[in-house]
Short mmCIF file of N, CA, C and O in Angstrom, two decimals:
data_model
loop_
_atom_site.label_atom_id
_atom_site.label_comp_id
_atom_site.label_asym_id
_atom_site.label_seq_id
_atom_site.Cartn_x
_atom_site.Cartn_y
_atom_site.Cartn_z
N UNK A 280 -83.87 77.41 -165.29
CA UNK A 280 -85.29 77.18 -165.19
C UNK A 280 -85.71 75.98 -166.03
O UNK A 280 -86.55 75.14 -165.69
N UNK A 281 -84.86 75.99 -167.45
CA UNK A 281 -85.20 74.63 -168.29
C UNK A 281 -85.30 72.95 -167.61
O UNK A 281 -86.00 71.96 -167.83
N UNK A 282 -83.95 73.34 -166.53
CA UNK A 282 -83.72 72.11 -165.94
C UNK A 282 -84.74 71.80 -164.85
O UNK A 282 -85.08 70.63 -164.69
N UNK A 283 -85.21 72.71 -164.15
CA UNK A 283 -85.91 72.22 -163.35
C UNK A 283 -87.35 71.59 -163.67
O UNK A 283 -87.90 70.73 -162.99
N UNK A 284 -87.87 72.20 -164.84
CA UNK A 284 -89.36 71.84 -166.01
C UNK A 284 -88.77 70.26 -166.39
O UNK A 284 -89.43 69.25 -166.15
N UNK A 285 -87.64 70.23 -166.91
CA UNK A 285 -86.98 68.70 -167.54
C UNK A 285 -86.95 67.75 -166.40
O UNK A 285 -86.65 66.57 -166.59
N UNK A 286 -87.30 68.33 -164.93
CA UNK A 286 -86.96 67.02 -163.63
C UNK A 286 -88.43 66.82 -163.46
O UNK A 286 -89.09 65.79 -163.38
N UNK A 287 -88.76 67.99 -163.43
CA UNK A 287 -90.47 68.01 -163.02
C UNK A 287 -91.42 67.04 -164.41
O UNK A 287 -92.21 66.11 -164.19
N UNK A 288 -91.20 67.36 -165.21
CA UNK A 288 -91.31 66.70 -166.61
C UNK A 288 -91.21 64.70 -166.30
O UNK A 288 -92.00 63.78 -166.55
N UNK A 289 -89.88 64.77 -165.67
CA UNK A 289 -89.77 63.32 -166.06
C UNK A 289 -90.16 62.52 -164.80
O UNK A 289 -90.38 61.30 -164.81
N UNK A 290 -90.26 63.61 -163.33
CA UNK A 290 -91.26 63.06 -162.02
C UNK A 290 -92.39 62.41 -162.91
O UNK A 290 -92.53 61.20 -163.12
N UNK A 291 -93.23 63.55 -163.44
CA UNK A 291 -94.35 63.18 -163.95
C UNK A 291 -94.33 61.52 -165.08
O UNK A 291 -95.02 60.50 -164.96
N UNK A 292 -93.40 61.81 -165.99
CA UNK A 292 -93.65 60.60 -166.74
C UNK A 292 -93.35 59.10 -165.49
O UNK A 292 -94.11 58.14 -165.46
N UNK A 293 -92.33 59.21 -164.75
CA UNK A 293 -91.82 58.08 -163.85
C UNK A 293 -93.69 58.03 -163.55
O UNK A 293 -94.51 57.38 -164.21
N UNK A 294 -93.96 58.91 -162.40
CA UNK A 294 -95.20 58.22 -161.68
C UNK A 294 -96.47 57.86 -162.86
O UNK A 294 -97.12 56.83 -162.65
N UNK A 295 -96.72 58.48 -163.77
CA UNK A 295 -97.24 57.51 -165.39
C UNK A 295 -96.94 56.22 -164.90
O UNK A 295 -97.80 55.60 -164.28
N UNK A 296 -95.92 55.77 -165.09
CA UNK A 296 -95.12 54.44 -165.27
C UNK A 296 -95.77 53.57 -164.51
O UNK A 296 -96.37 52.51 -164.66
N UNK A 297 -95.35 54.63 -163.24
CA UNK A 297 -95.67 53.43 -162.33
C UNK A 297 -97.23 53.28 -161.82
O UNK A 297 -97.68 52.29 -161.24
N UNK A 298 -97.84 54.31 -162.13
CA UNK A 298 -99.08 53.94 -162.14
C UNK A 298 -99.66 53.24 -162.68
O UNK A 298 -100.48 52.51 -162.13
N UNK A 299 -99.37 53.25 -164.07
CA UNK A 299 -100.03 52.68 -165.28
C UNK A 299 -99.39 50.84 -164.98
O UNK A 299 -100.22 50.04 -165.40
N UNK A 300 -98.43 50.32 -164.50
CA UNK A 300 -97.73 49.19 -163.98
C UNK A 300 -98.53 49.01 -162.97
O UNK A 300 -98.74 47.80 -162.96
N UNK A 301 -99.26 49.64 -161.87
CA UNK A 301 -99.90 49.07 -160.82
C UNK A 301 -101.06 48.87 -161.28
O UNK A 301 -101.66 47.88 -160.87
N UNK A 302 -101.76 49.84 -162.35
CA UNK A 302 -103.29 49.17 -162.68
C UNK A 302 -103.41 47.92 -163.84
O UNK A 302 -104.44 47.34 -164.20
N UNK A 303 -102.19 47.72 -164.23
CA UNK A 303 -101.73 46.81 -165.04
C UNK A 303 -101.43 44.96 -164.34
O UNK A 303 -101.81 43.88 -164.79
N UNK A 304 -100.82 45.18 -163.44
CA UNK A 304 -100.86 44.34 -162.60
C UNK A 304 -102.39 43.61 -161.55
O UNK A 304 -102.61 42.42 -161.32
N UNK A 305 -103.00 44.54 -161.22
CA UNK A 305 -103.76 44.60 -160.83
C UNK A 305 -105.30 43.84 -161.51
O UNK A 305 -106.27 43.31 -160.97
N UNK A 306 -104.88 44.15 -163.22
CA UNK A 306 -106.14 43.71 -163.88
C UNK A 306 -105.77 42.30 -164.38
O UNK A 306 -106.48 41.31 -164.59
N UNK A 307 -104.38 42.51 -164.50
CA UNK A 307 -103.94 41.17 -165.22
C UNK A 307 -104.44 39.92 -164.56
O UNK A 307 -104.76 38.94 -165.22
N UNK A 308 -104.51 39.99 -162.82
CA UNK A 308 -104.59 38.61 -162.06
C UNK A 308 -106.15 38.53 -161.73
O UNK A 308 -106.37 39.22 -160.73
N UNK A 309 -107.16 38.00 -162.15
CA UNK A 309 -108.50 37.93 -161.66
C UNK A 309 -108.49 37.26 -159.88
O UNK A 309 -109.13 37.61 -158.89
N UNK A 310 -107.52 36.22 -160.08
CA UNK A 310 -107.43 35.45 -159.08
C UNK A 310 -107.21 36.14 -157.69
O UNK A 310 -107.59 35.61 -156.65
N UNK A 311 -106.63 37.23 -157.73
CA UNK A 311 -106.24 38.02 -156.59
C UNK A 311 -107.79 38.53 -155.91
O UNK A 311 -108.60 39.05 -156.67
N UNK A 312 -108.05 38.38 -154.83
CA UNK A 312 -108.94 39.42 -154.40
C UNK A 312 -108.60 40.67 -153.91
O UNK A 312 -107.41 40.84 -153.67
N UNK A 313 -109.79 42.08 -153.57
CA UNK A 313 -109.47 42.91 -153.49
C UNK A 313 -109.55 43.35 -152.04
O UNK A 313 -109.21 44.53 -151.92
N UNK A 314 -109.92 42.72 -150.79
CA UNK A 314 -110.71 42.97 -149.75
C UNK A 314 -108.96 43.61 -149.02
O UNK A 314 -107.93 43.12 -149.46
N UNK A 315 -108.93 44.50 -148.13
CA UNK A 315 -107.70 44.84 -147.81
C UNK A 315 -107.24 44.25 -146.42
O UNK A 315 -106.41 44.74 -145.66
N UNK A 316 -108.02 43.00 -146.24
CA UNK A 316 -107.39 42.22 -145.47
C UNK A 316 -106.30 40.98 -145.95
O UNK A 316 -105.21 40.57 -145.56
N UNK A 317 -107.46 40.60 -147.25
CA UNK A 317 -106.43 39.72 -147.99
C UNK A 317 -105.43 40.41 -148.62
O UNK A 317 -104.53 39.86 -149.25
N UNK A 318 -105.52 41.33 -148.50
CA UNK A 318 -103.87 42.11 -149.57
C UNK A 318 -102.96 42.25 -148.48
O UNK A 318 -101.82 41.88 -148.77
N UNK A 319 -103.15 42.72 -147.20
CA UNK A 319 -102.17 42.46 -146.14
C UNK A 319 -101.93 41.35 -145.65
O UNK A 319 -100.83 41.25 -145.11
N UNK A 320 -102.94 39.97 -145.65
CA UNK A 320 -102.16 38.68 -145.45
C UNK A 320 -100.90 38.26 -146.48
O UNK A 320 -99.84 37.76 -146.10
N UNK A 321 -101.21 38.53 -147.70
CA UNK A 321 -100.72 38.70 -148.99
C UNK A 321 -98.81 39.16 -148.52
O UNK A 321 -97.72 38.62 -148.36
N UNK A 322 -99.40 40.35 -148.50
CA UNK A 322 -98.09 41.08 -148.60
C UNK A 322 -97.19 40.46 -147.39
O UNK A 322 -95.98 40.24 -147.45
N UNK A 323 -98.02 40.25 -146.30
CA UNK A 323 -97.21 39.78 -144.96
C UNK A 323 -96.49 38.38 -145.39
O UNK A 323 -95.28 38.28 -145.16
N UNK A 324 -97.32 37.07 -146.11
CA UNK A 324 -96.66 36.30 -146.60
C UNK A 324 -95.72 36.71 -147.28
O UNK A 324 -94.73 36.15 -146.81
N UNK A 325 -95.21 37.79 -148.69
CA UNK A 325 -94.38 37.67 -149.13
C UNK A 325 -93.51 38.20 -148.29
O UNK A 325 -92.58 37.40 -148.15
N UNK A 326 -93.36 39.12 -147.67
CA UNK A 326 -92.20 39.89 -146.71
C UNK A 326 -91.77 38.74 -145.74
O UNK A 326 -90.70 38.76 -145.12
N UNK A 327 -92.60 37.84 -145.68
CA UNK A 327 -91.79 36.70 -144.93
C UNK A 327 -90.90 35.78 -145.72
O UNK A 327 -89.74 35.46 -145.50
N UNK A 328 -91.81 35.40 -146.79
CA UNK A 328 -90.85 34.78 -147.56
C UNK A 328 -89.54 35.77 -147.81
O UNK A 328 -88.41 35.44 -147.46
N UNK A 329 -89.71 36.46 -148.16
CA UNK A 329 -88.12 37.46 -148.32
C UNK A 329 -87.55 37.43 -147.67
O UNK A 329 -86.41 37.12 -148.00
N UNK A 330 -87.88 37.80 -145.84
CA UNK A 330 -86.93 37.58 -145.21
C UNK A 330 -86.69 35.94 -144.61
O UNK A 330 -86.09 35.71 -143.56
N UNK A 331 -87.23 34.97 -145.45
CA UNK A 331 -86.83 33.72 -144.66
C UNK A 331 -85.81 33.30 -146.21
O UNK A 331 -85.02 32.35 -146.23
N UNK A 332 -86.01 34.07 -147.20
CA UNK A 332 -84.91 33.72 -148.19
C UNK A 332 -83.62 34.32 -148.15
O UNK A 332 -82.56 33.87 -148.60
N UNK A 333 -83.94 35.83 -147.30
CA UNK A 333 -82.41 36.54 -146.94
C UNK A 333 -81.63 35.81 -145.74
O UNK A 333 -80.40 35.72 -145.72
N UNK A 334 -82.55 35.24 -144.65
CA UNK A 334 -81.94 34.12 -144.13
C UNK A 334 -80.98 33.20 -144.44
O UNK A 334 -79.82 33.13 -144.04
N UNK A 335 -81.61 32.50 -145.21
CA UNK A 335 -81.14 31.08 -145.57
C UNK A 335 -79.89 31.50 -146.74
O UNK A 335 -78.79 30.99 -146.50
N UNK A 336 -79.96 32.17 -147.64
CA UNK A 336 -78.93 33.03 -148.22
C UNK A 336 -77.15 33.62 -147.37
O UNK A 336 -75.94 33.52 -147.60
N UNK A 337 -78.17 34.29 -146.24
CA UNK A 337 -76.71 34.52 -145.24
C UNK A 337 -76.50 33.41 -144.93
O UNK A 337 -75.53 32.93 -145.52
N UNK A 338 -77.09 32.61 -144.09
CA UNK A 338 -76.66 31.17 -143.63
C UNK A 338 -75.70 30.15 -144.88
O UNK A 338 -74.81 29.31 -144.77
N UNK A 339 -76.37 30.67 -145.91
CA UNK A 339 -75.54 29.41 -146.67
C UNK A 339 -73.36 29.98 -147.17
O UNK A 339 -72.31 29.37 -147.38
N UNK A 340 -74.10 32.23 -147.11
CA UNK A 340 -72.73 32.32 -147.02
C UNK A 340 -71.50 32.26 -145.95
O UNK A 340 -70.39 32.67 -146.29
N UNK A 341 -71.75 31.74 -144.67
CA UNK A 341 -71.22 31.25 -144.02
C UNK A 341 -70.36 29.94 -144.09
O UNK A 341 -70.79 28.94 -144.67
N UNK A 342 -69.26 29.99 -143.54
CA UNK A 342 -68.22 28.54 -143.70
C UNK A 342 -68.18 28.32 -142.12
O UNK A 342 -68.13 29.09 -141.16
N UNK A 343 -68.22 27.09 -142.25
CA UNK A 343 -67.14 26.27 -141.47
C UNK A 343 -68.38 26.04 -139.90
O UNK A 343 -69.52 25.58 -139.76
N UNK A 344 -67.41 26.61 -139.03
CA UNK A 344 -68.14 26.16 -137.42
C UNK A 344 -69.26 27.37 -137.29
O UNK A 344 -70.17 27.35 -136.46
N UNK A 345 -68.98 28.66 -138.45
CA UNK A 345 -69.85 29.89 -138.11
C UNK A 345 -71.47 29.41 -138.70
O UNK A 345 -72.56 29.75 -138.23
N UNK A 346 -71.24 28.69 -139.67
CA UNK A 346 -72.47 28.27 -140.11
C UNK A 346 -73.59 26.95 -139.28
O UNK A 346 -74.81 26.83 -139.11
N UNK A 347 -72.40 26.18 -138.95
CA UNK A 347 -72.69 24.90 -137.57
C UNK A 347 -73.91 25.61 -137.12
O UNK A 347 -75.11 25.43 -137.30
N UNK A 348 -73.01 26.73 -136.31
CA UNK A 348 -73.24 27.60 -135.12
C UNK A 348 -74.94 28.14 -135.09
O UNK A 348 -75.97 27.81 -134.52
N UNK A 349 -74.53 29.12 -136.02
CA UNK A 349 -75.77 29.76 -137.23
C UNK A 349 -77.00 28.76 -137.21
O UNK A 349 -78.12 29.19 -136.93
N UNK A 350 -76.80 27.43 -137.52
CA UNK A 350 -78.47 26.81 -137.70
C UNK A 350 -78.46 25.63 -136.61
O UNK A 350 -79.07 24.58 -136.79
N UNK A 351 -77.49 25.99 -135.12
CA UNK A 351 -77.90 25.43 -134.21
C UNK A 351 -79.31 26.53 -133.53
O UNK A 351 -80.46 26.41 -133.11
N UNK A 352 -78.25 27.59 -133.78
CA UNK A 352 -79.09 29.19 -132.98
C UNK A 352 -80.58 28.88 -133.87
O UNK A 352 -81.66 28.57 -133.38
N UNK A 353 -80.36 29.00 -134.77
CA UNK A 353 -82.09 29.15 -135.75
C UNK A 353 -82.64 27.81 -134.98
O UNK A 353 -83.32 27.93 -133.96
N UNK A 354 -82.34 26.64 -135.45
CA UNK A 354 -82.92 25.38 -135.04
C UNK A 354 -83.57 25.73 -133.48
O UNK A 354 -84.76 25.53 -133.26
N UNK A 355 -82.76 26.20 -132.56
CA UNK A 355 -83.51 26.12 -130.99
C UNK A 355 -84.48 27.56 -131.05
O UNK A 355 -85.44 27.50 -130.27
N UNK A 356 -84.41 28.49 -131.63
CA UNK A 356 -85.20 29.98 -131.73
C UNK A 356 -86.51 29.48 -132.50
O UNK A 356 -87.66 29.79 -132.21
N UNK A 357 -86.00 28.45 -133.79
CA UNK A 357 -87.65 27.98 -133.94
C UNK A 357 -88.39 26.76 -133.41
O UNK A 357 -89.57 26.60 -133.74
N UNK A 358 -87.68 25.74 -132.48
CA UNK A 358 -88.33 25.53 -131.70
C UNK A 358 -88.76 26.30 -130.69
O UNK A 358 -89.98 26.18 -130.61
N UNK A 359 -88.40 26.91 -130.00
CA UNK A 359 -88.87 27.68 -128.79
C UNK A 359 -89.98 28.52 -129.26
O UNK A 359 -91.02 28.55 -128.61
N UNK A 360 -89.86 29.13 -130.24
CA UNK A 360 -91.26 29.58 -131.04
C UNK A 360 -92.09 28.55 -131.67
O UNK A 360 -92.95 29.05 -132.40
N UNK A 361 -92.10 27.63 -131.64
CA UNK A 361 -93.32 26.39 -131.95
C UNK A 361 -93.10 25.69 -130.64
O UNK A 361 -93.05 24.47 -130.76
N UNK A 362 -92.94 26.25 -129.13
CA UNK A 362 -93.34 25.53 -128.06
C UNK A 362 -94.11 26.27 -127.90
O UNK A 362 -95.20 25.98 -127.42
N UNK A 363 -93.71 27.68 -128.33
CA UNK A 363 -94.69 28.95 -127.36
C UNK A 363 -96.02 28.89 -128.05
O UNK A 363 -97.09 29.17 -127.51
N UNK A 364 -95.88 28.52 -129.22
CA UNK A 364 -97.46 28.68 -130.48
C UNK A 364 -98.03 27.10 -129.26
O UNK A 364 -98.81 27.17 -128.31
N UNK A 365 -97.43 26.10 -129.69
CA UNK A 365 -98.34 24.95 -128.47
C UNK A 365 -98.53 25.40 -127.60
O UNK A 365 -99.75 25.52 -127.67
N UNK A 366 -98.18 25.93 -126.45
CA UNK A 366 -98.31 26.13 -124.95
C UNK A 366 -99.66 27.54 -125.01
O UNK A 366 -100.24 27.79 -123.95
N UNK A 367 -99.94 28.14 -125.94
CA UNK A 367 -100.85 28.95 -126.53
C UNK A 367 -102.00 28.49 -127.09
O UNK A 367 -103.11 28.86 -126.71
N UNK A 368 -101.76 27.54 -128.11
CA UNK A 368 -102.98 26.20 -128.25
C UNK A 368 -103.55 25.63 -127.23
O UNK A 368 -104.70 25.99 -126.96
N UNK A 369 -102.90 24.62 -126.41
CA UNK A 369 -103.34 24.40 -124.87
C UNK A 369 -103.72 25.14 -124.02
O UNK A 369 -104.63 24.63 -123.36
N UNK A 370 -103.45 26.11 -123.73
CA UNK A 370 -103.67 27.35 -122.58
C UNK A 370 -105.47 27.41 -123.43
O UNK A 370 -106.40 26.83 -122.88
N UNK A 371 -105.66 28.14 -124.69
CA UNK A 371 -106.79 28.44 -125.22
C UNK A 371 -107.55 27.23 -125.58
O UNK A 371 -108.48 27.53 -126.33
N UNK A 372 -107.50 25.94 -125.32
CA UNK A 372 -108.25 24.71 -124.75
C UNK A 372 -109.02 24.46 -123.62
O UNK A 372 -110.17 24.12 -123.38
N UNK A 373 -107.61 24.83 -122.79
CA UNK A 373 -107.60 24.50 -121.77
C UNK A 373 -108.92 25.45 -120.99
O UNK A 373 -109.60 25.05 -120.04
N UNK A 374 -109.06 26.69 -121.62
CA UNK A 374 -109.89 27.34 -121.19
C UNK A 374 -111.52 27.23 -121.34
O UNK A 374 -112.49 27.48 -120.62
N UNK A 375 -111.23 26.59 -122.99
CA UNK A 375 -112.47 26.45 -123.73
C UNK A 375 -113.19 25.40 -122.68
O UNK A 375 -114.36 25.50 -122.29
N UNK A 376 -112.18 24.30 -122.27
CA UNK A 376 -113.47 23.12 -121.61
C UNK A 376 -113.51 23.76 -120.14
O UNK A 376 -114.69 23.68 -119.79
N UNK A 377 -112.79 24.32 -119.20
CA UNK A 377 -112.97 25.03 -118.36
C UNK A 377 -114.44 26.18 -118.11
O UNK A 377 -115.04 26.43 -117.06
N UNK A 378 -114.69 26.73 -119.58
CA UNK A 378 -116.20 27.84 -119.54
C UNK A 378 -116.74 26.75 -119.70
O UNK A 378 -117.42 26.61 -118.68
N UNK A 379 -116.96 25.29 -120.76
CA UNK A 379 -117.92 24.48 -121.04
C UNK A 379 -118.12 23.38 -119.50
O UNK A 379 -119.16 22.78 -119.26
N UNK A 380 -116.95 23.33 -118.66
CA UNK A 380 -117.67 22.49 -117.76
C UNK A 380 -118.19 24.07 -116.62
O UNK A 380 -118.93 23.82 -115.67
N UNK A 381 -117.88 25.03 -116.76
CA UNK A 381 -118.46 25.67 -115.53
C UNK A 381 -120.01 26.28 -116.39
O UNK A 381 -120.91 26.66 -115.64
N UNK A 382 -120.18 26.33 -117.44
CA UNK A 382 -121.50 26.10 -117.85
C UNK A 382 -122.58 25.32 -117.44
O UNK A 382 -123.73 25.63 -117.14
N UNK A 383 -121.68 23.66 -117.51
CA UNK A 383 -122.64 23.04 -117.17
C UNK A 383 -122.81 22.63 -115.83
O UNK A 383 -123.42 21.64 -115.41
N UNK A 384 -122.19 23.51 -115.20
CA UNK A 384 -122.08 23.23 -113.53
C UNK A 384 -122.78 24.29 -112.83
O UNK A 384 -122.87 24.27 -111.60
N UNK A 385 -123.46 25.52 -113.78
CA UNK A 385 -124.50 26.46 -113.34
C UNK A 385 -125.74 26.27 -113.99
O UNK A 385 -126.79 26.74 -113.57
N UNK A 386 -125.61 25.49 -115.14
CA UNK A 386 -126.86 24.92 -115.43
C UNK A 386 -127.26 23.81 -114.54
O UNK A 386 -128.48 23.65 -114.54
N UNK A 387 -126.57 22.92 -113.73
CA UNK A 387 -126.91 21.74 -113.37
C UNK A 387 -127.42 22.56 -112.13
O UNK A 387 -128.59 22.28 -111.87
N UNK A 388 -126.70 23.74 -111.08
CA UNK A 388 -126.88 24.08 -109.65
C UNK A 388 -127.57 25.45 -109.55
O UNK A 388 -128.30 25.80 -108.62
N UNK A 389 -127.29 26.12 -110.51
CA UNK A 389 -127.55 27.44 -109.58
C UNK A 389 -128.73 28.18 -111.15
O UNK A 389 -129.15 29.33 -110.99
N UNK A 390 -129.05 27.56 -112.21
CA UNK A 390 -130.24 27.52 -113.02
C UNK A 390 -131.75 27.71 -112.61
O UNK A 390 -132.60 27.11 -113.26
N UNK A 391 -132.01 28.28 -111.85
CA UNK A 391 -133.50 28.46 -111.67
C UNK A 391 -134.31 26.73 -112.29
O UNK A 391 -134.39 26.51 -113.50
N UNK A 392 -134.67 26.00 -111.55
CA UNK A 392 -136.06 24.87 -112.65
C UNK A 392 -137.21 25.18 -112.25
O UNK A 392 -137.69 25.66 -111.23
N UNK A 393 -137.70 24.73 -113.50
CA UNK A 393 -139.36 25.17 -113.36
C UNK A 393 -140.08 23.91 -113.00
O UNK A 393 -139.78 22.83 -113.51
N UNK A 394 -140.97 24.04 -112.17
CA UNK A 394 -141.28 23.02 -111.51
C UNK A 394 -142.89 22.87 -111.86
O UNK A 394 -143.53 23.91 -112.02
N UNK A 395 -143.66 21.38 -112.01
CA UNK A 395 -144.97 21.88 -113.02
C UNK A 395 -145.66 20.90 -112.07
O UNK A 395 -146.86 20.67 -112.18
#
């Protein structure tokens, strides 16, 4: 029974810890805001950075033609993902002057004028 009070005991001090470390953190940075959109842009940046550092990490432990290989594959996967982000830019252009000229092509024809 002692042992199980001594686990339960030291659950309790751990989450202390780590509580007392998150409101600690928390006060230390003024600069941070609190809105929980910016804490998930936040966090999404770092989880990227992590995984674009576990990347480049495997890639560098690679030798020889496997590594070649390795940042031919990355090189064409991130172009093809910065054609698709352009072709997404354009498309949502392409649309924008499309509503702005059929705007002004129901204002010019089919607008009711008032006639004085």
């Amino acid at each position: 029974m002692s042992q199980t009070d001594n686990i339960e005991e030291r659950f309790r001090e751990l989450e202390r810890e780590v509580m007392g470390k998150q409101a600690n953190s928390q006060s230390q940075d003024p600069n941070k805001r609190a809105e929980p959109e910016f804490v998930a842009i936040g966090q999404g940046v770092d989880t990227a950075k992590a995984g674009l550092g576990s990347l480049i990490g495997w890639v560098n432990s690679l030798t020889g033609t496997a590594k070649v290989a390795a940042i031919v594959v990355l090189g064409l996967v991130s172009f093809s993902i910065l054609s698709f982000v352009f072709k997404l830019v354009s498309a949502a252009i392409s649309i924008g002057i499309m509503a702005l000229v059929g705007l002004i092509l129901y204002k010019v024809f089919f607008e009711p004028s008032s006639t004085k």
